[in-house]
Amino acid sequence: MISVCHLYPDLLNLYGDRGNVIAFRRRCQWRGIPVSVREISLYDTIDFKEHDFVFIGGGSDREQNLIAADLMKRKEGFKEAIEEGLVILAICGGYQLLGQYYLTRDGETIPGLGVMDFITRAGDKRLVGNVVIEMDIGGLSVKVAGFENHSGQTYLGDCMPLGKVLSGNGNNGADSLEGVRYKNVFCSYLHGPLLPKNPRLTDHLISIALERRGMGCKLTPLDDNFEDRACMAIMRRLGFKKITGGSKMQGKK
Amino acid sequence: MKLRLLVAILAGKIAFWLSRSRGNKGTSLPGLVARKIYPGSLLDLASQVRKKIIIISGTNGKTTTSNMVAKMLSDAGYNIIVNREGANMISGVTTSFIMNAGVNGKIDCDFAILEVDEASIPAVVAEVTPGVVALTNFFRDQLDRYWELDKIIGIIRDSLTVLKRTTLILNADDPLVAQFRKTTGLTSFFYGVGRHEVSARTSSQAREAKFCPFCGAPLSYDYFHYGQLGNYNCTGCGFERPLPRIEALEPATTAGGTECSLYYNERKVSLAIRAQGLYNLYNALAALLVCLHLGLDIRTLLDSLYKYNPVAGRMERFNYYGKPAFLSLVKNPAGFNEGIAALHAVKGTIDIFIAINDNEADGRDISWLWDVDFESLDQNTRSFLSFVCSGRRGEEMALRLKYAGIPVERIIIKRNIKSAIKKTLAGQAGSAYLFSTYTALWPVHKIVEQLAAKEVADDQCVSSIS
């Protein structure tokens, strides 16, 4: 049984991010992999070690502050699980929460969980629009499409980006980097939602979650015709012809 | 009379005809031109309204509510000005006055009924003083344009608070709307829907308001109608659903629309409208309370409401060789969920068409489709024969349905809107339901009109097939 934990679905639910949990669960079910989803909200107890995949989305400022306080109380257990290889997908606000801090426009510093070495600053203009990035998935260069909508600008310290921006802004609109990747933690600004129309990434998350459980095996291929067509609808508009292939990823910081 | 106003009116009218002759609707250009020539155009013309200016705003239901008010007031014999659908920003509002004005710079108008975009409220009330403001509901809508809901609500509150003699007509069931009585301090009257058989104990749909707008404590609900609409009270400060002046009880969907009893002035009357969906009932209640507040007689109003024909894309009814077809505009999860609820109420089989565009006016971010409860369609798959997905993002719609558990054999992607509609109407099912986002609505409407006959509400007028 693969156990999925959706953190704060009632609070962090802007921009259809629950689609990521739907995609993860369905792709397990279609392959006959038993999967359960648990929703965790403020004050609920949770042992991160019991879970295989944790998803955390983005929310409005007010809700995000409530969550930061709640998550801070769970910090130690969360950090430990991450070091032990827990598979996590964090989007937008959920992504920002995992860094060192968020610097607001008024100069106030809101501390993050400090799990990874990056910081976020409130920007002057909101970065909004379709995005295509290129990332490495199991040694293969894959293009991933989504929609960004954030005013926070994230700058990476000593950590790896999730991918390289081919079209759009990504982390900050300046350094062509998008997201963060650390152990089995994947962070991104891409809504859309991210997983449904990027099935290679979803399957990668499922694979590493299974592997960690000692259930590792090659996943049964699925018919991804609809998935690829939905992804191509964005890609073609931004001038890309193929989802896989292209330049091999550089060992960029 | 100010010469500049006269020139502005004339130029606006010329702009209208030029824009029309080029095939545009000409709804905002005339206002834009007039304002350029004389920035006080709207201020001057609106001050000539003899009785009252009524502003209608909120996320969903603005157009239907405005049209219902317009219908009731014009049936009562008043001269009215209404802005055209979609032209709900300041230039569109100005256009409606320019087009009504004579070349002598005079308008002939008892009531102006203005549908105003939420973000345009500050600009409009700076020039137009409304006697009545009706607010429908607040849901997330086009977030990439307006950002977060809290900000929009704050903007509206700030611009209404400075008005002193305005009356508010508010939705009692939406805490985000009901809070306006206290936050603005204006005289307010409420409408609402009482508990009924399909009221839910919980709301699985994306809810916008989980916390009290005043003290931040969690809101506790007795029941939900949809989204955050229901009977709520705050566990912290005691903020609760206000007592409505008019309340709809036991609403029921009928073949022709919606019926319910209405509690008003300590008595019960029956209300029937020719539109399905709880959201249309809310629109009717808002419109009714506006007109009751203006002092009109309830019997006459109920009669007018019953004769009201839904406008384009509001569960508008067509007839395709004897088969009913319904067209609805969808623009956010709350509205689409209501459309889906209507599907569940249909007896017999249905073919479904969905057109999703992601142009600026639709909202470029369509991720909200993943917040719509398409999963509920899964319980009833035998009734839904086909799902034809079209528009610029038809592929994403198809993907959404696949992940909601709809068998892929029933999902068809057709980019071309016309062939997609033809396929849907010609389907095997007993009825067809068409859903479309904003910029696809007009093309869809035009094509459906060519293929099927529009049904009018009057029973005596039997529809023919064109």
XYZ file of N, CA, C and O in Angstrom, chain A residues 35-207:
692
model
N -3.368 2.244 -3.155
C -2.950 3.568 -2.705
C -4.015 4.167 -1.789
O -5.208 3.967 -2.008
N -3.566 4.837 -0.739
C -4.522 5.520 0.130
C -4.106 6.974 0.249
O -2.922 7.299 0.171
N -5.089 7.860 0.383
C -4.783 9.289 0.512
C -5.282 9.779 1.857
O -6.439 9.547 2.222
N -4.403 10.423 2.611
C -4.828 10.985 3.879
C -4.677 12.497 3.819
O -3.662 13.011 3.350
N -5.698 13.211 4.258
C -5.636 14.666 4.258
C -5.316 15.139 5.662
O -5.948 14.727 6.631
N -4.301 15.987 5.755
C -3.857 16.465 7.063
C -4.065 17.974 7.125
O -3.658 18.694 6.219
N -4.713 18.440 8.186
C -4.889 19.885 8.310
C -4.302 20.375 9.631
O -3.663 19.616 10.352
N -4.533 21.639 9.931
C -4.011 22.242 11.157
C -4.341 21.356 12.360
O -5.444 20.843 12.458
N -3.417 21.196 13.238
C -3.588 20.480 14.520
C -3.735 18.959 14.403
O -3.764 18.270 15.396
N -3.888 18.407 13.176
C -3.966 16.947 13.055
C -2.595 16.361 13.404
O -1.578 16.978 13.142
N -2.602 15.163 13.960
C -1.297 14.549 14.227
C -0.855 13.781 12.986
O -1.677 13.238 12.247
N 0.441 13.762 12.773
C 0.961 13.039 11.622
C 2.354 12.507 11.934
O 3.156 13.178 12.574
N 2.604 11.273 11.489
C 3.946 10.731 11.563
C 4.423 10.598 10.119
O 3.941 9.743 9.374
N 5.342 11.472 9.720
C 5.764 11.498 8.318
C 6.352 10.167 7.870
O 6.331 9.832 6.704
N 6.864 9.409 8.827
C 7.512 8.141 8.473
C 6.512 7.128 7.922
O 6.902 6.184 7.245
N 5.238 7.325 8.224
C 4.225 6.374 7.746
C 3.854 6.613 6.286
O 3.121 5.832 5.697
N 4.333 7.728 5.735
C 3.873 8.077 4.388
C 4.938 7.879 3.321
O 6.129 7.876 3.607
N 4.465 7.692 2.083
C 5.382 7.472 0.971
C 5.489 8.701 0.076
O 6.478 8.914 -0.589
N 4.394 9.468 0.027
C 4.403 10.655 -0.833
C 3.622 11.760 -0.131
O 2.496 11.555 0.315
N 4.262 12.914 -0.011
C 3.604 14.048 0.634
C 3.451 15.168 -0.385
O 4.404 15.507 -1.093
N 2.243 15.712 -0.459
C 2.023 16.848 -1.360
C 1.621 18.086 -0.564
O 0.797 18.021 0.345
N 2.231 19.220 -0.935
C 1.848 20.484 -0.305
C 1.731 21.567 -1.383
O 2.620 21.738 -2.201
N 0.582 22.253 -1.401
C 0.297 23.232 -2.458
C 0.498 24.668 -1.988
O 1.183 24.918 -1.006
N -0.124 25.595 -2.710
C 0.013 27.019 -2.380
C -1.309 27.594 -1.917
O -2.367 27.021 -2.161
N -1.256 28.742 -1.223
C -2.489 29.361 -0.749
C -2.368 30.869 -0.738
O -1.349 31.416 -1.172
N -3.390 31.542 -0.237
C -3.317 33.001 -0.139
C -2.457 33.348 1.075
O -2.216 32.513 1.939
N -2.010 34.593 1.138
C -1.070 35.001 2.189
C -1.553 34.648 3.585
O -0.821 34.107 4.398
N -2.825 34.967 3.854
C -3.352 34.765 5.186
C -3.263 33.298 5.606
O -2.823 32.948 6.688
N -3.683 32.440 4.659
C -3.689 31.018 4.959
C -2.272 30.472 5.076
O -1.985 29.607 5.887
N -1.393 31.028 4.273
C -0.018 30.570 4.307
C 0.646 30.850 5.654
O 1.454 30.066 6.135
N 0.307 31.983 6.271
C 0.885 32.307 7.580
C 0.425 31.328 8.656
O 1.198 30.916 9.510
N -0.862 30.956 8.590
C -1.405 29.969 9.533
C -0.627 28.660 9.427
O -0.299 28.022 10.421
N -0.349 28.294 8.174
C 0.297 27.018 7.928
C 1.754 27.027 8.349
O 2.249 26.069 8.923
N 2.425 28.136 8.078
C 3.836 28.235 8.453
C 3.981 27.953 9.946
O 4.861 27.209 10.372
N 3.073 28.526 10.747
C 3.134 28.343 12.197
C 2.893 26.879 12.559
O 3.586 26.312 13.406
N 1.927 26.264 11.887
C 1.594 24.873 12.187
C 2.717 23.922 11.760
O 3.086 23.002 12.475
N 3.268 24.199 10.594
C 4.308 23.329 10.050
C 5.579 23.427 10.898
O 6.317 22.454 11.047
N 5.812 24.601 11.438
C 6.998 24.818 12.258
C 7.013 23.852 13.450
O 8.063 23.375 13.866
N 5.815 23.562 13.960
C 5.718 22.650 15.104
C 6.083 21.219 14.709
O 6.421 20.400 15.548
N 5.983 20.919 13.436
C 6.250 19.557 12.962
C 7.632 19.465 12.332
O 7.987 18.463 11.717
N 8.397 20.534 12.483
C 9.654 20.700 11.754
C 10.606 19.509 11.890
O 11.093 18.982 10.885
N 10.847 19.068 13.117
C 11.863 18.034 13.329
C 11.521 16.741 12.605
O 12.329 16.188 11.870
N 10.279 16.289 12.792
C 9.844 15.050 12.154
C 9.895 15.152 10.632
O 10.269 14.204 9.932
N 9.548 16.321 10.144
C 9.508 16.559 8.698
C 10.922 16.492 8.120
O 11.192 15.819 7.137
N 11.845 17.182 8.799
C 13.242 17.229 8.350
C 13.860 15.832 8.339
O 14.520 15.435 7.378
N 13.596 15.118 9.406
C 14.124 13.762 9.527
C 13.646 12.888 8.366
O 14.424 12.175 7.740
N 12.342 12.974 8.090
C 11.762 12.168 7.009
C 12.382 12.549 5.669
O 12.632 11.686 4.825
N 12.622 13.829 5.470
C 13.225 14.281 4.207
C 14.628 13.696 4.051
O 14.980 13.170 2.997
N 15.407 13.739 5.130
C 16.768 13.197 5.071
C 16.728 11.702 4.792
O 17.633 11.150 4.190
N 15.657 11.038 5.234
C 15.528 9.606 5.007
C 14.919 9.266 3.644
O 14.634 8.117 3.362
N 14.671 10.286 2.842
C 14.240 10.016 1.465
C 12.747 10.047 1.195
O 12.285 9.537 0.169
N 11.965 10.660 2.085
C 10.525 10.798 1.837
C 10.312 11.563 0.528
O 10.978 12.560 0.275
N 9.381 11.074 -0.302
C 9.108 11.742 -1.578
C 8.100 12.872 -1.346
O 7.019 12.648 -0.791
N 8.496 14.071 -1.735
C 7.645 15.236 -1.494
C 7.528 16.063 -2.769
O 8.522 16.252 -3.479
N 6.320 16.541 -3.034
C 6.141 17.542 -4.088
C 5.555 18.780 -3.417
O 4.516 18.705 -2.756
N 6.243 19.912 -3.566
C 5.767 21.164 -2.976
C 5.644 22.198 -4.083
O 6.568 22.401 -4.864
N 4.469 22.834 -4.157
C 4.209 23.785 -5.238
C 4.036 25.192 -4.669
O 3.344 25.397 -3.670
N 4.643 26.156 -5.335
C 4.436 27.585 -5.078
C 4.601 27.952 -3.599
O 5.715 27.913 -3.081
N 3.505 28.284 -2.908
C 3.606 28.659 -1.508
C 4.198 27.558 -0.650
O 4.983 27.814 0.267
N 3.832 26.313 -0.952
C 4.369 25.166 -0.217
C 5.871 25.056 -0.417
O 6.618 24.704 0.500
N 6.319 25.382 -1.605
C 7.735 25.411 -1.968
C 8.436 26.474 -1.109
O 9.429 26.190 -0.413
N 7.911 27.689 -1.113
C 8.542 28.793 -0.370
C 8.706 28.472 1.113
O 9.697 28.836 1.741
N 7.700 27.779 1.675
C 7.715 27.440 3.111
C 8.908 26.573 3.510
O 9.326 26.572 4.657
N 9.446 25.815 2.559
C 10.526 24.884 2.884
C 11.907 25.547 2.916
O 12.881 24.956 3.348
N 11.979 26.811 2.455
C 13.275 27.494 2.379
C 13.678 28.155 3.689
O 13.091 27.898 4.745
N 14.703 29.016 3.607
C 15.228 29.673 4.813
C 14.264 30.736 5.333
O 13.958 30.781 6.498
N 13.830 31.600 4.443
C 12.890 32.647 4.858
C 12.207 33.296 3.655
O 12.622 33.093 2.509
N 11.175 34.081 3.973
C 10.474 34.874 2.956
C 10.561 36.319 3.394
O 10.171 36.671 4.507
N 11.115 37.157 2.536
C 11.262 38.576 2.865
C 10.114 39.352 2.224
O 10.013 39.413 1.001
N 9.225 39.935 3.051
C 8.054 40.628 2.504
C 8.449 42.009 1.989
O 9.559 42.475 2.218
N 7.502 42.644 1.313
C 7.768 43.961 0.745
C 8.040 44.991 1.843
O 8.754 45.956 1.651
N 7.451 44.766 3.023
C 7.682 45.700 4.132
C 8.988 45.417 4.865
O 9.266 46.025 5.896
N 9.761 44.474 4.346
C 11.057 44.195 4.969
C 10.989 43.214 6.127
O 11.964 42.977 6.826
N 9.801 42.620 6.298
C 9.633 41.658 7.377
C 10.159 40.286 6.914
O 9.943 39.893 5.774
N 10.839 39.580 7.815
C 11.344 38.261 7.455
C 10.488 37.179 8.100
O 10.401 37.106 9.325
N 9.840 36.376 7.263
C 9.047 35.260 7.794
C 9.902 34.000 7.663
O 10.250 33.607 6.552
N 10.280 33.386 8.795
C 11.152 32.216 8.686
C 10.453 31.034 8.042
O 9.253 30.827 8.238
N 11.196 30.262 7.248
C 10.684 29.031 6.654
C 11.165 27.846 7.469
O 11.776 28.022 8.523
N 10.917 26.643 6.954
C 11.345 25.451 7.687
C 12.854 25.247 7.624
O 13.422 24.503 8.402
N 13.496 25.896 6.672
C 14.945 25.787 6.561
C 15.443 24.415 6.166
O 16.550 24.019 6.495
N 14.603 23.695 5.433
C 14.990 22.357 5.004
C 16.037 22.436 3.898
O 16.918 21.603 3.785
N 15.928 23.464 3.074
C 16.857 23.608 1.954
C 17.413 25.026 1.926
O 16.849 25.953 2.510
N 18.511 25.180 1.181
C 19.213 26.456 1.181
C 18.730 27.368 0.054
O 19.376 27.494 -0.982
N 17.566 27.963 0.256
C 17.120 28.991 -0.689
C 16.288 30.019 0.060
O 15.797 29.745 1.164
N 16.169 31.199 -0.520
C 15.382 32.261 0.110
C 14.403 32.836 -0.921
O 14.611 32.688 -2.128
N 13.356 33.469 -0.429
C 12.369 34.072 -1.328
C 12.140 35.523 -0.918
O 12.043 35.823 0.271
N 12.111 36.399 -1.909
C 11.849 37.823 -1.668
C 10.595 38.237 -2.428
O 10.404 37.807 -3.559
N 9.772 39.087 -1.819
C 8.607 39.601 -2.537
C 9.106 40.456 -3.699
O 9.976 41.304 -3.508
N 8.565 40.207 -4.887
C 8.998 40.965 -6.061
C 8.062 42.132 -6.334
O 7.007 42.260 -5.713
N 8.446 42.999 -7.252
C 7.612 44.165 -7.591
C 6.489 43.757 -8.518
O 5.408 44.326 -8.489
N 6.772 42.776 -9.368
C 5.705 42.432 -10.303
C 5.422 40.938 -10.226
O 6.318 40.146 -9.956
N 4.160 40.623 -10.449
C 3.761 39.226 -10.386
C 4.208 38.510 -11.642
O 4.069 39.040 -12.745
N 4.743 37.317 -11.490
C 5.182 36.537 -12.640
C 4.058 35.555 -12.981
O 3.772 34.644 -12.214
N 3.410 35.814 -14.113
C 2.206 35.057 -14.465
C 2.297 34.562 -15.901
O 2.652 35.333 -16.788
N 1.991 33.303 -16.137
C 1.906 32.821 -17.507
C 2.304 31.370 -17.661
O 2.698 30.705 -16.703
N 2.178 30.886 -18.890
C 2.563 29.508 -19.192
C 4.078 29.373 -19.150
O 4.798 30.302 -19.494
N 4.532 28.210 -18.727
C 5.968 27.965 -18.576
C 6.312 26.611 -19.178
O 5.547 25.657 -19.052
N 7.475 26.545 -19.819
C 8.033 25.244 -20.194
C 9.436 25.167 -19.611
O 10.217 26.105 -19.764
N 9.705 24.088 -18.898
C 11.058 23.884 -18.385
C 11.597 22.558 -18.926
O 10.835 21.733 -19.438
N 12.898 22.404 -18.800
C 13.515 21.139 -19.201
C 14.154 20.553 -17.953
O 14.875 21.254 -17.241
N 13.859 19.304 -17.678
C 14.443 18.698 -16.486
C 14.903 17.272 -16.763
O 14.528 16.673 -17.772
N 15.702 16.782 -15.853
C 16.220 15.438 -15.998
C 15.326 14.471 -15.216
O 15.106 14.651 -14.031
N 14.807 13.475 -15.925
C 14.013 12.457 -15.227
C 14.632 11.103 -15.538
O 14.531 10.609 -16.664
N 15.292 10.530 -14.554
C 15.942 9.232 -14.723
C 16.937 9.216 -15.876
O 16.993 8.258 -16.646
N 17.691 10.298 -16.022
C 18.721 10.365 -17.048
C 18.225 10.829 -18.404
O 18.989 11.006 -19.346
N 16.928 11.050 -18.495
C 16.334 11.495 -19.758
C 15.959 12.974 -19.647
O 15.441 13.416 -18.625
N 16.224 13.729 -20.716
C 15.839 15.134 -20.703
C 14.371 15.262 -21.135
O 14.005 14.826 -22.227
N 13.567 15.826 -20.249
C 12.127 15.894 -20.504
C 11.646 17.333 -20.350
O 12.058 18.041 -19.441
N 10.762 17.755 -21.260
C 10.164 19.084 -21.126
C 8.874 18.957 -20.323
O 8.090 18.033 -20.527
N 8.690 19.922 -19.416
C 7.557 19.899 -18.509
C 6.839 21.235 -18.641
O 7.486 22.283 -18.681
N 5.487 21.210 -18.745
C 4.733 22.455 -18.936
C 3.824 22.728 -17.748
O 3.331 21.804 -17.105
N 3.618 24.011 -17.452
C 2.711 24.391 -16.373
C 2.388 25.874 -16.445
O 2.691 26.530 -17.457
N 1.763 26.373 -15.395
C 1.363 27.787 -15.358
C 1.856 28.394 -14.047
O 1.566 27.862 -12.980
N 2.603 29.485 -14.143
C 3.112 30.105 -12.914
C 2.304 31.347 -12.571
O 1.759 32.016 -13.457
N 2.234 31.647 -11.282
C 1.507 32.831 -10.818
C 2.005 33.156 -9.415
O 1.467 32.680 -8.430
N 3.078 33.918 -9.325
C 3.676 34.182 -8.015
C 4.336 35.551 -7.992
O 4.829 36.023 -9.015
N 4.349 36.205 -6.828
C 5.090 37.462 -6.721
C 6.395 37.247 -5.971
O 7.296 38.061 -6.045
N 6.475 36.134 -5.220
C 7.733 35.824 -4.540
C 8.781 35.392 -5.548
O 8.486 34.669 -6.483
N 10.011 35.871 -5.346
C 11.100 35.467 -6.229
C 12.114 34.683 -5.408
O 12.603 35.161 -4.403
N 12.395 33.475 -5.885
C 13.230 32.568 -5.118
C 14.642 32.499 -5.690
O 14.817 32.428 -6.913
N 15.620 32.574 -4.782
C 17.022 32.466 -5.190
C 17.662 31.290 -4.475
O 17.534 31.163 -3.251
N 18.309 30.430 -5.251
C 18.878 29.211 -4.691
C 20.272 29.458 -4.126
O 21.060 30.203 -4.712
N 20.554 28.826 -2.994
C 21.903 28.830 -2.438
C 22.580 27.547 -2.876
O 22.671 27.263 -4.084
N 22.951 26.751 -1.901
C 23.650 25.517 -2.218
C 22.644 24.389 -2.444
O 22.501 23.501 -1.617
N 21.909 24.468 -3.539
C 21.012 23.357 -3.897
C 20.736 23.337 -5.391
O 20.971 24.312 -6.094
N 20.230 22.205 -5.846
C 20.008 21.979 -7.271
C 18.642 22.498 -7.701
O 17.657 22.310 -7.000
N 18.573 23.114 -8.882
C 17.242 23.478 -9.393
C 16.514 22.228 -9.889
O 17.152 21.214 -10.161
N 15.212 22.352 -10.031
C 14.437 21.249 -10.603
C 14.715 21.169 -12.102
O 14.808 20.098 -12.669
N 14.828 22.326 -12.732
C 15.075 22.334 -14.168
C 15.468 23.708 -14.666
O 15.652 24.648 -13.882
N 15.574 23.782 -15.976
C 16.010 25.010 -16.636
C 14.791 25.601 -17.350
O 14.044 24.872 -18.006
N 14.593 26.901 -17.250
C 13.430 27.526 -17.887
C 13.682 27.690 -19.385
O 14.692 28.270 -19.787
N 12.785 27.164 -20.201
C 12.898 27.369 -21.647
C 11.979 28.503 -22.094
O 12.262 29.210 -23.047
N 10.846 28.657 -21.395
C 9.917 29.741 -21.707
C 9.165 30.098 -20.428
O 8.714 29.215 -19.715
N 9.084 31.388 -20.116
C 8.449 31.816 -18.862
C 9.493 32.350 -17.892
O 10.607 32.681 -18.315
N 9.146 32.425 -16.606
C 10.050 33.035 -15.619
C 10.726 32.051 -14.663
O 11.901 32.166 -14.394
N 9.963 31.125 -14.092
C 10.551 30.207 -13.116
C 10.793 30.883 -11.780
O 10.032 31.772 -11.377
N 11.870 30.486 -11.107
C 12.116 30.939 -9.743
C 12.058 32.455 -9.557
O 11.503 32.943 -8.580
N 12.668 33.191 -10.465
C 12.756 34.640 -10.240
C 12.746 35.463 -11.512
O 12.829 36.684 -11.455
N 12.704 34.820 -12.649
C 12.673 35.568 -13.899
C 14.037 36.062 -14.334
O 14.160 36.698 -15.388
N 15.078 35.808 -13.530
C 16.402 36.337 -13.872
C 17.423 35.255 -14.216
O 18.155 35.384 -15.190
N 17.470 34.168 -13.416
C 18.568 33.217 -13.627
C 18.190 31.959 -14.402
O 18.962 31.005 -14.460
N 16.980 31.967 -15.020
C 16.544 30.830 -15.863
C 16.456 29.504 -15.118
O 16.489 28.450 -15.745
N 16.380 29.561 -13.806
C 16.236 28.319 -13.062
C 14.805 28.199 -12.561
O 14.137 29.197 -12.312
N 14.381 26.943 -12.432
C 13.026 26.721 -11.922
C 13.068 25.620 -10.867
O 13.650 24.558 -11.072
N 12.434 25.906 -9.734
C 12.255 24.903 -8.691
C 13.527 24.508 -7.969
O 14.602 25.079 -8.189
N 13.362 23.529 -7.106
C 14.476 22.987 -6.340
C 14.313 21.485 -6.273
O 13.183 20.976 -6.272
N 15.455 20.791 -6.210
C 15.421 19.352 -6.076
C 16.447 18.982 -5.008
O 17.598 19.409 -5.077
N 16.022 18.259 -4.003
C 16.928 17.866 -2.931
C 16.505 16.490 -2.449
O 15.353 16.299 -2.051
N 17.418 15.516 -2.496
C 17.069 14.124 -2.180
C 15.810 13.755 -2.968
O 15.805 13.863 -4.177
N 14.720 13.391 -2.287
C 13.490 13.058 -3.018
C 12.444 14.162 -2.906
O 11.251 13.924 -3.053
N 12.915 15.380 -2.650
C 11.994 16.517 -2.559
C 12.017 17.280 -3.877
O 13.080 17.633 -4.377
N 10.832 17.511 -4.422
C 10.697 18.246 -5.674
C 9.855 19.484 -5.407
O 8.727 19.381 -4.940
N 10.431 20.663 -5.678
C 9.688 21.910 -5.461
C 9.576 22.648 -6.791
O 10.520 22.655 -7.567
N 8.406 23.283 -7.000
C 8.227 23.984 -8.270
C 7.199 25.104 -8.124
O 6.341 25.073 -7.249
N 7.321 26.095 -9.000
C 6.294 27.138 -9.072
C 5.168 26.757 -10.028
O 4.210 27.498 -10.183
N 5.284 25.623 -10.681
C 4.319 25.320 -11.736
C 2.992 24.763 -11.212
O 2.933 23.692 -10.627
N 1.942 25.552 -11.482
C 0.586 25.056 -11.287
C 0.162 24.439 -12.619
O 0.965 24.243 -13.493
N -1.108 24.259 -12.762
C -1.594 23.803 -14.075
C -2.739 22.812 -14.000
O -3.633 22.902 -14.759
N -2.690 21.862 -13.064
C -1.633 21.447 -12.134
C -0.493 20.714 -12.831
O -0.614 20.328 -13.994
N 0.599 20.521 -12.089
C 1.832 20.021 -12.679
C 1.773 18.550 -13.116
O 2.133 18.223 -14.246
N 1.339 17.666 -12.243
C 1.494 16.237 -12.528
C 0.609 15.664 -13.638
O 1.087 14.848 -14.425
N -0.677 16.045 -13.724
C -1.513 15.356 -14.719
C -0.954 15.400 -16.135
O -0.938 14.375 -16.819
N -0.503 16.561 -16.599
C -0.073 16.585 -17.990
C 1.427 16.393 -18.158
O 1.961 16.556 -19.253
N 2.101 16.035 -17.074
C 3.522 15.688 -17.156
C 3.717 14.299 -16.539
O 4.318 14.146 -15.473
N 3.190 13.268 -17.215
C 3.109 11.929 -16.609
C 4.472 11.296 -16.336
O 4.587 10.452 -15.459
N 5.503 11.719 -17.068
C 6.835 11.141 -16.813
C 7.327 11.530 -15.431
O 7.951 10.735 -14.733
N 7.023 12.752 -15.054
C 7.402 13.216 -13.713
C 6.580 12.468 -12.655
O 7.114 12.008 -11.642
N 5.279 12.342 -12.897
C 4.413 11.622 -11.955
C 4.907 10.198 -11.752
O 5.034 9.730 -10.619
N 5.198 9.529 -12.866
C 5.652 8.146 -12.766
C 6.998 8.049 -12.052
O 7.253 7.084 -11.331
N 7.838 9.059 -12.252
C 9.128 9.066 -11.554
C 8.905 9.135 -10.040
O 9.547 8.414 -9.273
N 7.966 9.978 -9.629
C 7.662 10.101 -8.198
C 7.124 8.774 -7.652
O 7.494 8.331 -6.562
N 6.257 8.134 -8.437
C 5.705 6.840 -8.010
C 6.837 5.807 -7.896
O 6.935 5.078 -6.903
N 7.723 5.788 -8.896
C 8.835 4.825 -8.900
C 9.716 4.966 -7.671
O 10.039 3.976 -7.016
